[in-house]
Structure formats: structure tokens, C-alpha cells
Short mmCIF file of C-alpha atoms and ligand atoms in Angstrom, two decimals:
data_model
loop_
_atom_site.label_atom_id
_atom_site.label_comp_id
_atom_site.label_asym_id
_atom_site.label_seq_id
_atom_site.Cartn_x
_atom_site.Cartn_y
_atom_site.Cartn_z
CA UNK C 24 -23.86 11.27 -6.45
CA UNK C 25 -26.01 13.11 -3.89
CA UNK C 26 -25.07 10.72 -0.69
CA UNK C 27 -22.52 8.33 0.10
CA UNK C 28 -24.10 5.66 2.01
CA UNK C 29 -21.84 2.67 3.41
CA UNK C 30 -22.52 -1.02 2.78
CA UNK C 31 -21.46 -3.76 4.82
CA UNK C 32 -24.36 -6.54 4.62
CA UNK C 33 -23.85 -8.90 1.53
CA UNK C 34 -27.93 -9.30 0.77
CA UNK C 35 -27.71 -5.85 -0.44
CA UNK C 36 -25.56 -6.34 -3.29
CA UNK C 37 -27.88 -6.92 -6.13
CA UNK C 38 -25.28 -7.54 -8.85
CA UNK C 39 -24.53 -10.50 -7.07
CA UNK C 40 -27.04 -14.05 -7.81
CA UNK C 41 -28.77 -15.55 -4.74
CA UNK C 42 -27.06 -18.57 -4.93
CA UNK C 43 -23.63 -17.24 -4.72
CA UNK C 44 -24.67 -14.79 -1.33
CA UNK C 45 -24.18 -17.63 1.41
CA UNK C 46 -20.76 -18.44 0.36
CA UNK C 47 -19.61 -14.89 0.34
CA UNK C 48 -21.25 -14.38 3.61
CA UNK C 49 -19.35 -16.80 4.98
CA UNK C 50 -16.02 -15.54 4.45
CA UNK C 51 -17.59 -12.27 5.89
CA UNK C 52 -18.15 -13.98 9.04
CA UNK C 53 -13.94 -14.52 9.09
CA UNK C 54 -12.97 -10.58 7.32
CA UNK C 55 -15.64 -8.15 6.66
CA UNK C 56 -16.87 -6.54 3.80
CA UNK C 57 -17.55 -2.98 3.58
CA UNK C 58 -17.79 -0.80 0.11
CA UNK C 59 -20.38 2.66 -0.50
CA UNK C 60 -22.72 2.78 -3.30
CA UNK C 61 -20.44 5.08 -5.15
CA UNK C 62 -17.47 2.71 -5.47
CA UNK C 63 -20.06 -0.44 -5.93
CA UNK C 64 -21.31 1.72 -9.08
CA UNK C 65 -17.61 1.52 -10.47
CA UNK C 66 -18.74 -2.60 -11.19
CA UNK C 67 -19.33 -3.79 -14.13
CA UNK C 68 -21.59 -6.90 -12.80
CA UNK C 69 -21.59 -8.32 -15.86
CA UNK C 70 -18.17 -9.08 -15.64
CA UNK C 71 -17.46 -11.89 -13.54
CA UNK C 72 -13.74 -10.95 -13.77
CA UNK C 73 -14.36 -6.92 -12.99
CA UNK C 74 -11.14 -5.69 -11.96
CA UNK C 75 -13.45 -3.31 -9.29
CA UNK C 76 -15.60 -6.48 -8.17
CA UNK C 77 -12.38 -8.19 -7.35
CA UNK C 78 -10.81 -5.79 -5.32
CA UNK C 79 -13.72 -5.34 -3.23
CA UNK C 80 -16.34 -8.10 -3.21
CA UNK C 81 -15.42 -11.13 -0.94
CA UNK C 82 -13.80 -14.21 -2.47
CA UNK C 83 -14.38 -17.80 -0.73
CA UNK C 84 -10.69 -18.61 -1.60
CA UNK C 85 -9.72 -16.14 1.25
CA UNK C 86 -10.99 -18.82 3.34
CA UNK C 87 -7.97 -21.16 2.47
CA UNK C 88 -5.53 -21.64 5.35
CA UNK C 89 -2.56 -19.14 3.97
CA UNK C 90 -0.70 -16.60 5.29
CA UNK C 91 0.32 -14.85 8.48
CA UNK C 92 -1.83 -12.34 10.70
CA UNK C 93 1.30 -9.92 10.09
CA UNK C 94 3.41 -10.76 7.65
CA UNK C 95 5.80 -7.51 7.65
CA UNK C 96 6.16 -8.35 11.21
CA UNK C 97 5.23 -4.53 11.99
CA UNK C 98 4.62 -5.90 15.87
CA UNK C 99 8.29 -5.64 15.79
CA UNK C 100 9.00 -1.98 15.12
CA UNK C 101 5.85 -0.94 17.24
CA UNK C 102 7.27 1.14 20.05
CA UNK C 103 4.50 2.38 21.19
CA UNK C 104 0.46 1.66 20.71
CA UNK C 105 -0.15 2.54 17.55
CA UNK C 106 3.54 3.90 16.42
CA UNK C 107 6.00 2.04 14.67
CA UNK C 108 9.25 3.08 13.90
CA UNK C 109 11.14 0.38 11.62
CA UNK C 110 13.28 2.80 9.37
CA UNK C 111 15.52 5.95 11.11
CA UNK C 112 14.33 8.64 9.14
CA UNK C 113 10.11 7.58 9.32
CA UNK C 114 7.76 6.87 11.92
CA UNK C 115 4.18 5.57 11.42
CA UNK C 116 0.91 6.56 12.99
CA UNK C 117 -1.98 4.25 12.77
CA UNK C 118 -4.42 6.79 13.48
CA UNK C 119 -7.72 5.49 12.54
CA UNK C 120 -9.00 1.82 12.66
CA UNK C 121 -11.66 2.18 9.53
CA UNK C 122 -11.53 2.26 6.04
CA UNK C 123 -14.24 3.53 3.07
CA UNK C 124 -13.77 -0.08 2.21
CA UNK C 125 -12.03 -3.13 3.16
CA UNK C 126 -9.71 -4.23 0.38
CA UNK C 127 -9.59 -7.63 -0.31
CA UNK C 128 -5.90 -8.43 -0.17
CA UNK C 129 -5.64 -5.99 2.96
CA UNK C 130 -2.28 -6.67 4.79
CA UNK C 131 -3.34 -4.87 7.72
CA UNK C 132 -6.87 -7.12 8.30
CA UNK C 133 -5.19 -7.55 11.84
CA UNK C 134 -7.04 -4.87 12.73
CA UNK C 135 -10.47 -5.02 11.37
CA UNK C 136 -10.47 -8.77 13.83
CA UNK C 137 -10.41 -6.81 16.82
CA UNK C 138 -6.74 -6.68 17.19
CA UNK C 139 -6.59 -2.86 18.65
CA UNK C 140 -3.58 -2.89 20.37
CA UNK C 141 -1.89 -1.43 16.97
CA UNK C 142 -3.94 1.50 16.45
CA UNK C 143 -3.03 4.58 18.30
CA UNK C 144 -4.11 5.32 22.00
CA UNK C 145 -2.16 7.66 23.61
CA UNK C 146 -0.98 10.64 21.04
CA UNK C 147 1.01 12.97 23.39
CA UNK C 148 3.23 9.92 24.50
CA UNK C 149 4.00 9.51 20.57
CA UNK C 150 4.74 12.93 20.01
CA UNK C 151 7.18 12.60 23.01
CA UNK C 152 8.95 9.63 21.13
CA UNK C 153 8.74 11.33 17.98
CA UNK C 154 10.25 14.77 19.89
CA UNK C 155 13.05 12.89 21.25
CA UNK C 156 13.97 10.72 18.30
CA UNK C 157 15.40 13.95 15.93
CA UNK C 158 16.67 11.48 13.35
CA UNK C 159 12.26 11.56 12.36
CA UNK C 160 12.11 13.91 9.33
CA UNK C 161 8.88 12.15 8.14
CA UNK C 162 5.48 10.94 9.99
CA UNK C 163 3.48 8.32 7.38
CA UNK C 164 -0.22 9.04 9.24
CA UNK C 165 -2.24 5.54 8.39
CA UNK C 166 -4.22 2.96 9.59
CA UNK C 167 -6.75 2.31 8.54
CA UNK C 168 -7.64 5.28 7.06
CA UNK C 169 -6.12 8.68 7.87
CA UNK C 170 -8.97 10.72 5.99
CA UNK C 171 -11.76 8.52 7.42
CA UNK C 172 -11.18 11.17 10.78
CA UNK C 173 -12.74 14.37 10.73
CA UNK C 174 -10.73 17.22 9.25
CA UNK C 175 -10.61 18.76 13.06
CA UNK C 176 -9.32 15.80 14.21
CA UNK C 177 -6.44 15.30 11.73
CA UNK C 178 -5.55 19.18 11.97
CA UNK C 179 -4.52 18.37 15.21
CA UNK C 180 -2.35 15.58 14.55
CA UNK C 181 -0.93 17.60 11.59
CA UNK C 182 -0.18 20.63 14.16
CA UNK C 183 1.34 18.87 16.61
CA UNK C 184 3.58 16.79 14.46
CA UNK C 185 4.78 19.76 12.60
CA UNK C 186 4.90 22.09 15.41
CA UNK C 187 8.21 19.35 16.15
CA UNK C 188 11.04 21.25 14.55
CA UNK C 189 12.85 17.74 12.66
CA UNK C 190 9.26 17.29 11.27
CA UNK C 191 9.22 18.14 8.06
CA UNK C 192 7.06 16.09 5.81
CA UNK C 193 3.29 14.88 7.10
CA UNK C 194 2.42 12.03 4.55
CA UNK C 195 -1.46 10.62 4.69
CA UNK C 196 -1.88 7.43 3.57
CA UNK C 197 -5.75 6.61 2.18
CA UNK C 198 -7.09 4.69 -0.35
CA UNK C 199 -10.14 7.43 -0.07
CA UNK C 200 -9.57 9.16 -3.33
CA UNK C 201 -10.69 5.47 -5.12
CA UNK C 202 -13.42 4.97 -2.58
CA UNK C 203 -14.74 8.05 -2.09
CA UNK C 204 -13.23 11.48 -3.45
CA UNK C 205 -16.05 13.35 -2.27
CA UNK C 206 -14.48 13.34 0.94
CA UNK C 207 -12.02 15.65 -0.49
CA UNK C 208 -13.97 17.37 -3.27
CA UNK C 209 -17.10 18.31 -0.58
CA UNK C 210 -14.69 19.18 2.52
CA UNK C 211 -13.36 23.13 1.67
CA UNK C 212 -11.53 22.86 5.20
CA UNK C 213 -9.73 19.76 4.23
CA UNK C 214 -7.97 21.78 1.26
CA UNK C 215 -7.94 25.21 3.64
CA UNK C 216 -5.93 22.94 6.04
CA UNK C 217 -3.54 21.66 3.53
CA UNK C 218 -2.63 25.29 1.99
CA UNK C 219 -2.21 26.60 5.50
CA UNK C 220 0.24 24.00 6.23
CA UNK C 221 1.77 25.00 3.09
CA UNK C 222 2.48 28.15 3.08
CA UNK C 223 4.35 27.90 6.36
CA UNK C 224 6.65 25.57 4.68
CA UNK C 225 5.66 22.12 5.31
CA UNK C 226 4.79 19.57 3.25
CA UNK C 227 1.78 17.25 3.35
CA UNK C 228 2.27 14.40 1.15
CA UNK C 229 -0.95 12.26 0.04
CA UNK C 230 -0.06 9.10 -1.27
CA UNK C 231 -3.06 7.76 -2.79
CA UNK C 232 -3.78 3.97 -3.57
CA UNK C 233 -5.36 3.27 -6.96
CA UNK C 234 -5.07 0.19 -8.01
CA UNK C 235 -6.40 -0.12 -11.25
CA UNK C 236 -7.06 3.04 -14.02
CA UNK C 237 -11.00 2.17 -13.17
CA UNK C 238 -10.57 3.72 -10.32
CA UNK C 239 -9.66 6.98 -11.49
CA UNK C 240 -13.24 8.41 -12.22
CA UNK C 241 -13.55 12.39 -13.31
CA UNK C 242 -14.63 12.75 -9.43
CA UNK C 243 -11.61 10.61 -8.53
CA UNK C 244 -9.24 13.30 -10.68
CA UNK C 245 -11.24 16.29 -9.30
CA UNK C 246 -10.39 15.38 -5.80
CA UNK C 247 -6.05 15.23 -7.11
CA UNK C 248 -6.75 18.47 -8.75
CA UNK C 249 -7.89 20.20 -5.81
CA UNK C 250 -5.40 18.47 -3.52
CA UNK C 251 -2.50 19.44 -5.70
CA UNK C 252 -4.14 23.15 -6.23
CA UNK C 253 -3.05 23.47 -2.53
CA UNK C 254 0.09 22.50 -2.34
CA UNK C 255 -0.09 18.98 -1.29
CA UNK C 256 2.08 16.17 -3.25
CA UNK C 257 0.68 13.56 -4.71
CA UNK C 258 2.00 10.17 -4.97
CA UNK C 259 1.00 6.82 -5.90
CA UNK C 260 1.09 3.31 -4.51
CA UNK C 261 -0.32 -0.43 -4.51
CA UNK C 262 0.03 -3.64 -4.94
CA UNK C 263 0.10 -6.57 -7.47
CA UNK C 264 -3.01 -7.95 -6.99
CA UNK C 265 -4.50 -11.07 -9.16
CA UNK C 266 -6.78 -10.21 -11.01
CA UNK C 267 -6.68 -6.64 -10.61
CA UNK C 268 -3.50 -5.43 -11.98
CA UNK C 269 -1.88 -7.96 -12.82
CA UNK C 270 -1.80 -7.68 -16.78
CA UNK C 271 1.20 -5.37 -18.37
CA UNK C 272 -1.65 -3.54 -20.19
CA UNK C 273 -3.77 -2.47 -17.60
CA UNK C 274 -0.58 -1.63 -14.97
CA UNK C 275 0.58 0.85 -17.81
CA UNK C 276 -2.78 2.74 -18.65
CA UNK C 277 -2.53 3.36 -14.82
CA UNK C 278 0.67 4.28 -14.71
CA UNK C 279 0.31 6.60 -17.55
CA UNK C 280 -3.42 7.96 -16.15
CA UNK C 281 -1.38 9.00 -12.96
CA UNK C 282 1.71 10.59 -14.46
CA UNK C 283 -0.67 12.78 -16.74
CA UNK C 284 -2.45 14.21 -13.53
CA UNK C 285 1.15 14.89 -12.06
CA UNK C 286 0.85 11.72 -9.72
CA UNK C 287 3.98 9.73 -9.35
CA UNK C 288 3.61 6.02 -9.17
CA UNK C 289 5.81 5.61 -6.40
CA UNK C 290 5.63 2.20 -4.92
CA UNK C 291 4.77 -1.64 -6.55
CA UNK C 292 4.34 -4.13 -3.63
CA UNK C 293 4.36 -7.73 -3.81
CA UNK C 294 1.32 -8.60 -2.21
CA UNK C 295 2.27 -9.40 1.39
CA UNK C 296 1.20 -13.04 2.12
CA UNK C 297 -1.57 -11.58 4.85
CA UNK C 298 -4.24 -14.53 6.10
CA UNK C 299 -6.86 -14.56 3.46
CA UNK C 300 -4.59 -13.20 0.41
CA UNK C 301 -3.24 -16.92 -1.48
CA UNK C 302 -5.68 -16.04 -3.82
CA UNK C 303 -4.84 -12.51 -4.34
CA UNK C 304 -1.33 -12.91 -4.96
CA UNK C 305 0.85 -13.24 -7.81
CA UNK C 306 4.48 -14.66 -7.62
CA UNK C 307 7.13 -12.98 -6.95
CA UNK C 308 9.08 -13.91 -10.73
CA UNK C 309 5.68 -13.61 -12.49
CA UNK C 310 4.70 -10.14 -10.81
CA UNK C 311 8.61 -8.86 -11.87
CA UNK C 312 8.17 -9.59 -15.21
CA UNK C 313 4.52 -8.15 -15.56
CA UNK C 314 5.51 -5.12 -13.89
CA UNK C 315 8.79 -4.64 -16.59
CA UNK C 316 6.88 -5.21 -19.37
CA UNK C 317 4.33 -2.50 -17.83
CA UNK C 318 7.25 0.22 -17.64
CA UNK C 319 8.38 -0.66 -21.17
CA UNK C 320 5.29 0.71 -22.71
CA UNK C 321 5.49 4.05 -20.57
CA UNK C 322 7.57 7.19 -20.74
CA UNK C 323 10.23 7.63 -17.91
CA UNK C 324 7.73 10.21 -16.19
CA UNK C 325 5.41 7.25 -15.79
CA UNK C 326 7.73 4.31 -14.55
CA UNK C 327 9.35 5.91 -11.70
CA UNK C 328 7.62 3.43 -9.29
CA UNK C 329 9.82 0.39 -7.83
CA UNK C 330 8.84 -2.90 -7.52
CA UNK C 331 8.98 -3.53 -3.66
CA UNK C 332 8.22 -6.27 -1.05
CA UNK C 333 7.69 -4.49 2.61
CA UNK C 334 9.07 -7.48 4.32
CA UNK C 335 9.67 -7.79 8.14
CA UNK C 336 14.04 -7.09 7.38
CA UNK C 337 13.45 -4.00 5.17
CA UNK C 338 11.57 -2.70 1.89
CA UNK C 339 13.30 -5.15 -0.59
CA UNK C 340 13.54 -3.73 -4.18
CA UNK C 341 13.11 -6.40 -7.05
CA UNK C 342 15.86 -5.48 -9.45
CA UNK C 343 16.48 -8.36 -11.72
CA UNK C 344 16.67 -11.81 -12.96
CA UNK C 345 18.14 -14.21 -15.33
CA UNK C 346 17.43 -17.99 -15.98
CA UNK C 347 18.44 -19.32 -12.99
CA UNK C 348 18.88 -15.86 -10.73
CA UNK C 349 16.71 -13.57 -9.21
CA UNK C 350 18.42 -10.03 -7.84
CA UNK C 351 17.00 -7.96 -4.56
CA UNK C 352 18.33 -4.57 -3.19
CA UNK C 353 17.74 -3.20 0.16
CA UNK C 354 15.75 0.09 -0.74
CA UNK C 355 15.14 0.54 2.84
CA UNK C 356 16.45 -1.35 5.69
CA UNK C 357 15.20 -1.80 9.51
CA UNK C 358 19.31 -2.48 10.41
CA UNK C 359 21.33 0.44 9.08
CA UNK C 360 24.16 -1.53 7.57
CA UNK C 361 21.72 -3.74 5.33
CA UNK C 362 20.69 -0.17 3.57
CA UNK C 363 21.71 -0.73 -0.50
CA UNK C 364 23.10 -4.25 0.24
CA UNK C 365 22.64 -6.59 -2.80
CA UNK C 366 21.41 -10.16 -2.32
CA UNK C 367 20.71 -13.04 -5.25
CA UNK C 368 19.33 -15.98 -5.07
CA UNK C 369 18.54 -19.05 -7.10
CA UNK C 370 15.03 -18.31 -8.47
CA UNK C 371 12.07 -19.91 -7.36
CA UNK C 372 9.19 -19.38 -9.77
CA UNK C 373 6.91 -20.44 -7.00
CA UNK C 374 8.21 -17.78 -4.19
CA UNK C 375 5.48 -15.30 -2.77
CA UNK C 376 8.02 -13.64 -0.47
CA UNK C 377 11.32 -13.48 0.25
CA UNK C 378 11.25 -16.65 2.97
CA UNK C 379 10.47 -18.51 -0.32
CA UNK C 380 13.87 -18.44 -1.37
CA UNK C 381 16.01 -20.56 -0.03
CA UNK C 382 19.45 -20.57 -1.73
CA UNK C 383 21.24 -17.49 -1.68
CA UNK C 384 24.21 -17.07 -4.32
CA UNK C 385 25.83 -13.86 -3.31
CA UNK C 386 25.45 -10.84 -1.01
CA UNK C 387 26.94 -7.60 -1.00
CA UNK C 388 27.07 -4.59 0.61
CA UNK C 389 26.62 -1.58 -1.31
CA UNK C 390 29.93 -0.71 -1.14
CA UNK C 391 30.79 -3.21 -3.66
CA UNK C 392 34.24 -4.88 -2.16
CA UNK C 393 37.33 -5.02 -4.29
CA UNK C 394 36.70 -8.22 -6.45
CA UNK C 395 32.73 -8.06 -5.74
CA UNK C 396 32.08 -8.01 -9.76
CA UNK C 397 34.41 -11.03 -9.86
CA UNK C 398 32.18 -13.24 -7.23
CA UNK C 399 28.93 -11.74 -9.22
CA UNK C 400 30.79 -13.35 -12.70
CA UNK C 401 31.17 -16.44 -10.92
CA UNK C 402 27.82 -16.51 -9.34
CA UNK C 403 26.29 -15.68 -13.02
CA UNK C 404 28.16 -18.62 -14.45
CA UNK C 405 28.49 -21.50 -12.27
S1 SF4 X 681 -7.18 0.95 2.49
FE1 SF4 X 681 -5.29 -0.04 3.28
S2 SF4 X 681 -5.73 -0.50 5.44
FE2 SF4 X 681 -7.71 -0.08 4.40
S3 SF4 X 681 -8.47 -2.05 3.75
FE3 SF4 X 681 -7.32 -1.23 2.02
S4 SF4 X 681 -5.23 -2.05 2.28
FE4 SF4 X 681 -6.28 -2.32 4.26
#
């Protein structure tokens, strides 16, 4: 593909019929659309039900009344403009506003309605937070999209973050390598960066976002080749999205595409319930049991991912369930003393987040107490 050339205007999608453009435009005039010609040519507009299609072409069902503006409640943990800092060990730096495409189920579409007070504005006041807060090992730069700056730009960023002596890790966040992986297979100063960075010791983690194994085009591998060639780690997240991933089938060819180019899925989420995303996402007990039966047809290498829900309290793992029982673990926790605790709760086959369920059974912390396994008996029987 000689040029990448961005699309935002719904007239000039030609797979799509006439009749169906006003209603799509409509939903445009509430969360935009944006896509390139190269990831539009991943669509197979034959399909109706293209995995690709859905995850980038507007639905009218994201006009039902659903959902909250922020539904991890990262207003919370923003210290600053721009910087959040919800877990001890991580801060986050919403560095750009823009995207090589807007995602359908976006969780973040806060900021693409002209909500800017999130995104960064003043970057020496961070890095004075960031200096003085030495518990900060890691700094997760994303947005919006990290790579959507300028190499120049996020050199600078990089540099000044690891120039902090407690900084040790520099993860970018992008969704780039699916939409466009020429920006890392036609930028040489992009990879120069990268290997400088590594070969004085620190580590730039990219953790990419394919969704589906469509996404993972010979350009698409190219660009994780050359980023790994460098030094930087690769690691792999996204979400449960309807009628993207959400068969056991297709979650496993992607697992398995990633682990054989040496890319870790890392994180599952449960779609967050973001305005626009009822029709996007799956339940909680039906996503659990789609993404087990997804790791059962993969080798260990390729199910190292956990099935997560960022949720406003901490990054709740998904562990378990039985008839009546669903089982959550703390993976990471905004309040120190909820880290590992153990929480179940009566299912709900209808819950798309944790609010959902209303009953709780047991809790623990993860120091189980002396006659904890007793209570969990109980709790399992009664
Ligand atoms: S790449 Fe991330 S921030 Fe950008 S539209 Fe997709 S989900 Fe939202």
C-alpha cells in the first residue's frame, strides 16, 4: 500500500448500500468514525457479520441509551491533567487525543466528545509527580494513541521518563500495529529509538491491541518483527467484543497467531459498559466461559492472558464459577489491602459488570484466615 489516507466521512465507504448510509451517519453525529483505506481493505463487505466491519464501521445500536461516559471511573485516579495514578507501582499518560481509528466499543470515547481535560497538558508538572512518587516503576504512555505522535515527540517523553531513576519500564499502548503497521515498518527512527533505549537498559514495552487474528496481516507481523528485533516487548491485549471475538474458535487462532510471533496475550477485558457499547458487549458469565473454552484448545504459551474487568475498585480477575457461583480476584487493586482478596457472588447470567451483582456470598483476603476453606464449603453448599 503506497499511502495511508484517513477516512472519516461515511459517503465514502463504498462497501456500504445507500440506504443503510443515513443511519450510520447518524450515530456519527453522537461518536465519530474514523478508519484508513488500509484497515477498510481488511473487510470482507460481503459479510454482513465481518469481524473487521464490526469493529470499525458504526452500528445504530450505539445509539441506545446505555452506559456511563467513564465507566472505570478513571476521573478518580486523575491527579493531574492527563495523569492518572490508580495502582502504586503504575502511572498513566494520556499523551495523545487521536487514534488511526475509532474503535467501536471504545471505553475512552470521553475524549473524542471534546472532553480534553483528560489528555495531558502540562508534561514537566507530571514528571514532577512521577519524580516524587518513587513507588512508579512503570509509565503506561496512552490515550488515544501513543504512536499517533511523531517519533521526536515521543523520544522526549521516553527520555524524560526514563532519565527518572525508579523508571524502569516505558509501556506504549496503540492499537496502531492493526490499523496501520506502516507506521512502524516505514519509520527507521521509531526502531533506532527503541534499541537506543535498550541498550542502556530500559525497557519499552508495546502492548499491542489485536482483536481478532484478521488483524494480523504479513504487514501487521512485519511491524512485531521489527519491534521485537530491537529489543522492545511485545504484549497483547483486548477486549470481548460481540461479534468480534466472541466465538472460542476465533479467540484461540488469535491467541495461538500471537504466541507463535513471541506476543503474549496478556490481558482479556470485559467490555467496559462505555455510552454507546450495549451492543458490543457480551456478559460477564457468557464471555468467562467463551474465553475457557478458548484456552482449552491452546498450549500454555498461548493462554497466559487473564480474563479481566478494569473496573473503577481495581482490575478484577474472573476466576471461576459453578451453578449458582461466580468467583473474582483482585489482580490489581486501587486500595492496597483489596490486592489478591477473593470475592463470590451469586451469579447473574445477565451481569455486564461487577455493579451487576448484587449478592455477595463470601470475601476474603488473600491471606486466607484460619477456617476460610470452611466458610468457602459452606458458601459452595448452602
Ligand atoms: S485504540 Fe483505544 S483509545 Fe483508540 S479508539 Fe480504540 S479503544 Fe479507544
Amino acid at each position: 500500500m503506497r499511502e495511508i489516507k484517513y477516512i472519516s466521512n461515511i459517503d465514502r465507504l463504498d462497501g456500504i448500500p445507500e440506504s443503510e448510509k443515513a443511519s450510520l451517519k447518524e450515530v456519527t453525529q453522537q461518536y465519530i468514525f474514523r478508519s484508513n483505506n488500509y484497515y477498510l481493505s481488511l473487510i470482507d463487505w460481503t459479510d454482513p457479520s465481518d469481524p473487521i466491519r464490526r469493529l470499525i464501521i458504526p452500528d445504530p445500536k450505539e445509539l441506545d441509551d446505555w452506559g456511563y461516559i467513564d465507566p472505570s471511573m478513571e476521573d478518580q485516579y486523575t491527579v493531574l491533567p492527563g495523569l492518572q495514578h490508580k495502582y502504586d507501582s503504575t502511572a498513566l499518560l494520556l499523551v495523545s487525543k487521536v487514534c488511526g481509528g475509532i474503535c467501536r466499543y471504545c471505553f475512552r470515547k470521553r475524549l473524542f466528545l471534546g472532553r480534553q481535560s483528560d489528555i495531558l497538558r502540562d508534561f514537566p508538572a507530571a514528571l514532577g509527580y512521577i519524580q516524587s512518587h518513587k513507588e512508579i516503576t512503570n509509565v503506561l504512555l496512552t490515550g488515544g494513541d501513543p504512536l499517533m505522535l511523531s517519533t521526536g515527540k515521543l523520544e522526549r517523553f521516553i527520555k524524560a521518563l526514563f532519565a527518572v531513576d525508579h523508571i524502569r519500564i516505558v509501556r506504549i499502548g496503540t492499537k496502531l500495529l492493526s490499523f496501520n503497521p506502516f507506521r512502524v515498518t516505514r519509520d527507521p527512527s521509531l526502531l533506532e529509538m527503541i534499541k537506543r533505549f535498550n541498550e542502556m537498559g530500559r525497557k519499552i514495552y508495546i502492548v499491542t491491541h489485536f482483536s481478532h487474528v484478521r488483524e494480523f496481516t504479513p504487514e501487521a507481523a512485519r511491524a512485531v518483527a521489527l519491534l521485537q528485533s530491537v529489543g522492545a516487548v511485545l504484549i497483547n491485549q483486548c477486549p470481548l467484543i460481540r461479534g468480534v471475538n466472541d466465538n472460542p474458535e476465533q479467540l484461540a487462532e488469535l491467541f495461538r497467531a500471537l504466541a507463535f510471533a513471541g506476543v503474549p496475550p496478556y490481558y482479556v477485558f470485559q467490555c467496559r459498559p462505555a455510552i454507546g457499547n450495549r451492543t458490543y458487549a457480551v456478559p460477564i458469565e457468557e464471555g468467562y466461559e467463551i474465553f475457557e473454552k478458548a484456552k482449552a484448545m491452546v498450549s500454555g504459551l498461548a493462554k497466559r492472558a487473564r480474563f479481566v474487568m478494569s473496573h473503577a475498585t481495581g482490575k478484577l480477575e474472573i476466576v471461576g464459577k459453578t451453578e449458582e457461583l461466580m468467583f473474582f480476584k483482585y489482580h490489581r487493586a486501587a486500595r492496597n489491602e483489596d490486592s489478591g482478596r477473593f470475592l463470590i457472588m451469586v451469579r447473574n447470567p445477565q451481569a455486564y459488570w461487577f455493579d451487576d451483582y448484587e449478592q455477595i456470598v463470601d470475601e476474603y483476603p488473600l491471606a486466607w484466615p484460619q477456617g476460610a476453606l470452611g466458610g468457602l464449603d459452606s458458601a459452595v453448599l448452602s
